[in-house]
PDB file of C-alpha atoms in Angstrom:
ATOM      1  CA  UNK A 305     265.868 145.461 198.702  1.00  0.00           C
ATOM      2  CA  UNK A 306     265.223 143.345 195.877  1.00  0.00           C
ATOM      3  CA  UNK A 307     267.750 140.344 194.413  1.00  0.00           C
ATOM      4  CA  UNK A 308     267.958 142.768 191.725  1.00  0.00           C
ATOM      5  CA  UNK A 309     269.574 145.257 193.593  1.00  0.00           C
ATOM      6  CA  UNK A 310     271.305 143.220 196.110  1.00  0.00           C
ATOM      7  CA  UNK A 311     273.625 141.723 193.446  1.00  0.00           C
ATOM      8  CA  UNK A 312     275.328 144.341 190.591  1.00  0.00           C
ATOM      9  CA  UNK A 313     277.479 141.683 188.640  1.00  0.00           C
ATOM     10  CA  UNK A 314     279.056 138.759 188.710  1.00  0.00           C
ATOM     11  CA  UNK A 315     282.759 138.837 188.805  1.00  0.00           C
ATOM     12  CA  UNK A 316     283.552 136.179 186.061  1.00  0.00           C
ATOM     13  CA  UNK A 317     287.044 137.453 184.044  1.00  0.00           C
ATOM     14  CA  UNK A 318     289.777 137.554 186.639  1.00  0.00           C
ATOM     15  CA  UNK A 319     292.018 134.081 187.128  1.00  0.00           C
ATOM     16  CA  UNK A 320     291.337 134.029 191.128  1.00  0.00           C
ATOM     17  CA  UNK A 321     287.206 134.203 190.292  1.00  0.00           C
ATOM     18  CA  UNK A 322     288.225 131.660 187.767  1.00  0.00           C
ATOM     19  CA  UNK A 323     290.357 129.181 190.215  1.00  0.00           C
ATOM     20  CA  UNK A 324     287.179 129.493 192.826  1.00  0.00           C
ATOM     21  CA  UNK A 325     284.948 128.423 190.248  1.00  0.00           C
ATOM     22  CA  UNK A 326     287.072 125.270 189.328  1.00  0.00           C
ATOM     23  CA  UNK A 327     287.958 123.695 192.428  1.00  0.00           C
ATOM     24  CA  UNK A 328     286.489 124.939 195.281  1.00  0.00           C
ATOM     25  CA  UNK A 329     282.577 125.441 193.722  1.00  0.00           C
ATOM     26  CA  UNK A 330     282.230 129.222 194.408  1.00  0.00           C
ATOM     27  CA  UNK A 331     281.309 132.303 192.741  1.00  0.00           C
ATOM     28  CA  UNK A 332     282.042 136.111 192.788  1.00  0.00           C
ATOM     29  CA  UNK A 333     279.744 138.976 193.242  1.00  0.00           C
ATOM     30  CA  UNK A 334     279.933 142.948 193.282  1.00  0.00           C
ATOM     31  CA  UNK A 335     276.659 143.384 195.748  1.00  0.00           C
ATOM     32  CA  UNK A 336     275.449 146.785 197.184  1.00  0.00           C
ATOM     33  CA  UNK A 337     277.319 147.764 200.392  1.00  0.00           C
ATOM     34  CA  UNK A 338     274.465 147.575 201.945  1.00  0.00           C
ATOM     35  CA  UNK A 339     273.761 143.786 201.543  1.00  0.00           C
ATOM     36  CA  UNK A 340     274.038 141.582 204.196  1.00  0.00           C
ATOM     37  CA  UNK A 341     274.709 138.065 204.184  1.00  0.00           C
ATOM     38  CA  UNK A 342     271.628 136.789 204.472  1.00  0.00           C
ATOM     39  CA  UNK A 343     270.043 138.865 201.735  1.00  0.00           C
ATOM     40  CA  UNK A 344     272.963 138.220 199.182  1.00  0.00           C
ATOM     41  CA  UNK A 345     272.324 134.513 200.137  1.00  0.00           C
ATOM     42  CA  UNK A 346     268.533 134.670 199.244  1.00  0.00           C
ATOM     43  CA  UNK A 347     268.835 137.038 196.270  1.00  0.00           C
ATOM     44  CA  UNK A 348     272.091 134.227 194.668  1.00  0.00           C
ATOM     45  CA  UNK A 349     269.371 131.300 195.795  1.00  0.00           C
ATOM     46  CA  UNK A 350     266.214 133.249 194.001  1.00  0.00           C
ATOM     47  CA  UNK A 351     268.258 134.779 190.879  1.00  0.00           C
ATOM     48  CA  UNK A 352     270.061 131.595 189.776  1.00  0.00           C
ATOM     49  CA  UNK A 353     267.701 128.615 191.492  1.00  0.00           C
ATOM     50  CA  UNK A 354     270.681 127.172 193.041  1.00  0.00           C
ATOM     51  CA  UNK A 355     271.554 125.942 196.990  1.00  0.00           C
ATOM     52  CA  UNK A 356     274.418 128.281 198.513  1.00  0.00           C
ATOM     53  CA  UNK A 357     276.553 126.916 201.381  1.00  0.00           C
ATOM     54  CA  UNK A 358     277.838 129.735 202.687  1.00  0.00           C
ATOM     55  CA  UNK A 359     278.607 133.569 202.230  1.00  0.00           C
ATOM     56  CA  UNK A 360     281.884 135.353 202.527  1.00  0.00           C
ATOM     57  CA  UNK A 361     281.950 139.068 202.189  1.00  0.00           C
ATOM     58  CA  UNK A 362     284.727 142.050 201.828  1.00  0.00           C
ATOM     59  CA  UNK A 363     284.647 145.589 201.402  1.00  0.00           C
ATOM     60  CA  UNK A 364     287.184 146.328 198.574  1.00  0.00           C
ATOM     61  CA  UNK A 365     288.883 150.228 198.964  1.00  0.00           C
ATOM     62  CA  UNK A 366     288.486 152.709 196.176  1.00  0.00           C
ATOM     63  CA  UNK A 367     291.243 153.465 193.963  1.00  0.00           C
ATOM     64  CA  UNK A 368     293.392 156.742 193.012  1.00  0.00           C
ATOM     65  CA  UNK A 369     292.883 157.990 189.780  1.00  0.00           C
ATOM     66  CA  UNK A 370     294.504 160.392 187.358  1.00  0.00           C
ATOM     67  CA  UNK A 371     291.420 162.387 185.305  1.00  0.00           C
ATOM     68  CA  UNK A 372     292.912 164.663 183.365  1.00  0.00           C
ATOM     69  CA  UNK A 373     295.609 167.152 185.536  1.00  0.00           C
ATOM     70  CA  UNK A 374     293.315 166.336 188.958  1.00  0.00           C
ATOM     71  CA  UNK A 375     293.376 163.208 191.051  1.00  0.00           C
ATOM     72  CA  UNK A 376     290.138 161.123 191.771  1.00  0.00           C
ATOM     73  CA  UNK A 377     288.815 158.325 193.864  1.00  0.00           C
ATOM     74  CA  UNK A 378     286.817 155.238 192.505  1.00  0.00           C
ATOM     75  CA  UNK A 379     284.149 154.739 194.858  1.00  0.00           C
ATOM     76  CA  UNK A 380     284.450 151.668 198.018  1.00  0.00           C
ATOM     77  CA  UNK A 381     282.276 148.164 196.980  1.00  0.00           C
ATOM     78  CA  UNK A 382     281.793 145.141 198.466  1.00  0.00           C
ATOM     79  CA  UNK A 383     282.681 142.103 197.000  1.00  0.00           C
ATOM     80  CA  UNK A 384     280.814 138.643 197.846  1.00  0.00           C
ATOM     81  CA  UNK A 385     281.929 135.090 197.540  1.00  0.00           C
ATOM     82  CA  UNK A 386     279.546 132.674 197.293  1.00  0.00           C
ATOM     83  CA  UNK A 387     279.943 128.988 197.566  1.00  0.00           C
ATOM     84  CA  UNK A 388     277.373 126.728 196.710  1.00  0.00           C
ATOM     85  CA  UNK A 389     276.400 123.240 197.545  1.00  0.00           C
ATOM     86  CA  UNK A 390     277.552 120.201 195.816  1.00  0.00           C
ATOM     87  CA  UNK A 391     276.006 119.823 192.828  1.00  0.00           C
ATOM     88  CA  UNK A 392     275.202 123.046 192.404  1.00  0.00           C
ATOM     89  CA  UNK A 393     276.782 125.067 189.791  1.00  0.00           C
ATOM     90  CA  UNK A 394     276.343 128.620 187.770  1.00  0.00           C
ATOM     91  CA  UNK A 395     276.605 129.288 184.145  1.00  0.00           C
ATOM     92  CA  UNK A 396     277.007 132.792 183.290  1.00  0.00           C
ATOM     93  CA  UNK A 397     278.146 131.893 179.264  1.00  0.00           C
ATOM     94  CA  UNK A 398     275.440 129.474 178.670  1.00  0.00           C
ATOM     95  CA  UNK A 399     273.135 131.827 176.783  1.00  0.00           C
ATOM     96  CA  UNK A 400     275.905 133.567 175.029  1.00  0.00           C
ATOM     97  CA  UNK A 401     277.079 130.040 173.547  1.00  0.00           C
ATOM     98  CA  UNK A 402     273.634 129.557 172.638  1.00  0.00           C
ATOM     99  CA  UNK A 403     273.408 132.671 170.655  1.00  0.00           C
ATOM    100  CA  UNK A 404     276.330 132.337 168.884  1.00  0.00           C
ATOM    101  CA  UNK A 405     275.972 128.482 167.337  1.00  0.00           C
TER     102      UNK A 405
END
């Protein structure tokens, strides 16, 4: 599996990725279900040149939905949080800043 596939997105717009960015150095992932720790680890380390200090991982249940008259279910995914050495740090709005000025 390559770092490509390992992570989908980061998670960047929600206050409590937000608060683990500011204080505590760490960073939120959707990765494939099927990532490990060790390979989110490498593919975070390889993607964004940075050290990570540790991995913590959670599968996150699918939603009811309404679509149209029926009922649906959003699909399970795995959520990774990432915290990286001191020092280290990850920013996803650098480029976009960039472009803009």
């Amino acid at each position: 599996m390559t770092p490509e596939q390992v992570i989908r997105r980061p998670i960047v717009l929600t206050e409590k990725a937000n608060l683990l960015r500011e204080k505590h150095n760490q960073v939120v992932f959707e990765v494939a279900r099927s990532a490990n720790k060790v390979q989110i680890r490498e593919a975070v380390q390889k993607l964004f040149k940075v050290r990570v200090a540790a991995v913590n991982t959670m599968i996150l249940r699918g939603k009811d939905r309404r679509m149209g008259r029926g009922h649906a279910r959003t699909q399970n995914w795995k959520k990774a949080v990432v915290t990286l050495q001191d020092g280290e740090s990850i920013d996803f709005f650098a480029d976009a800043t960039a472009q803009s000025a």
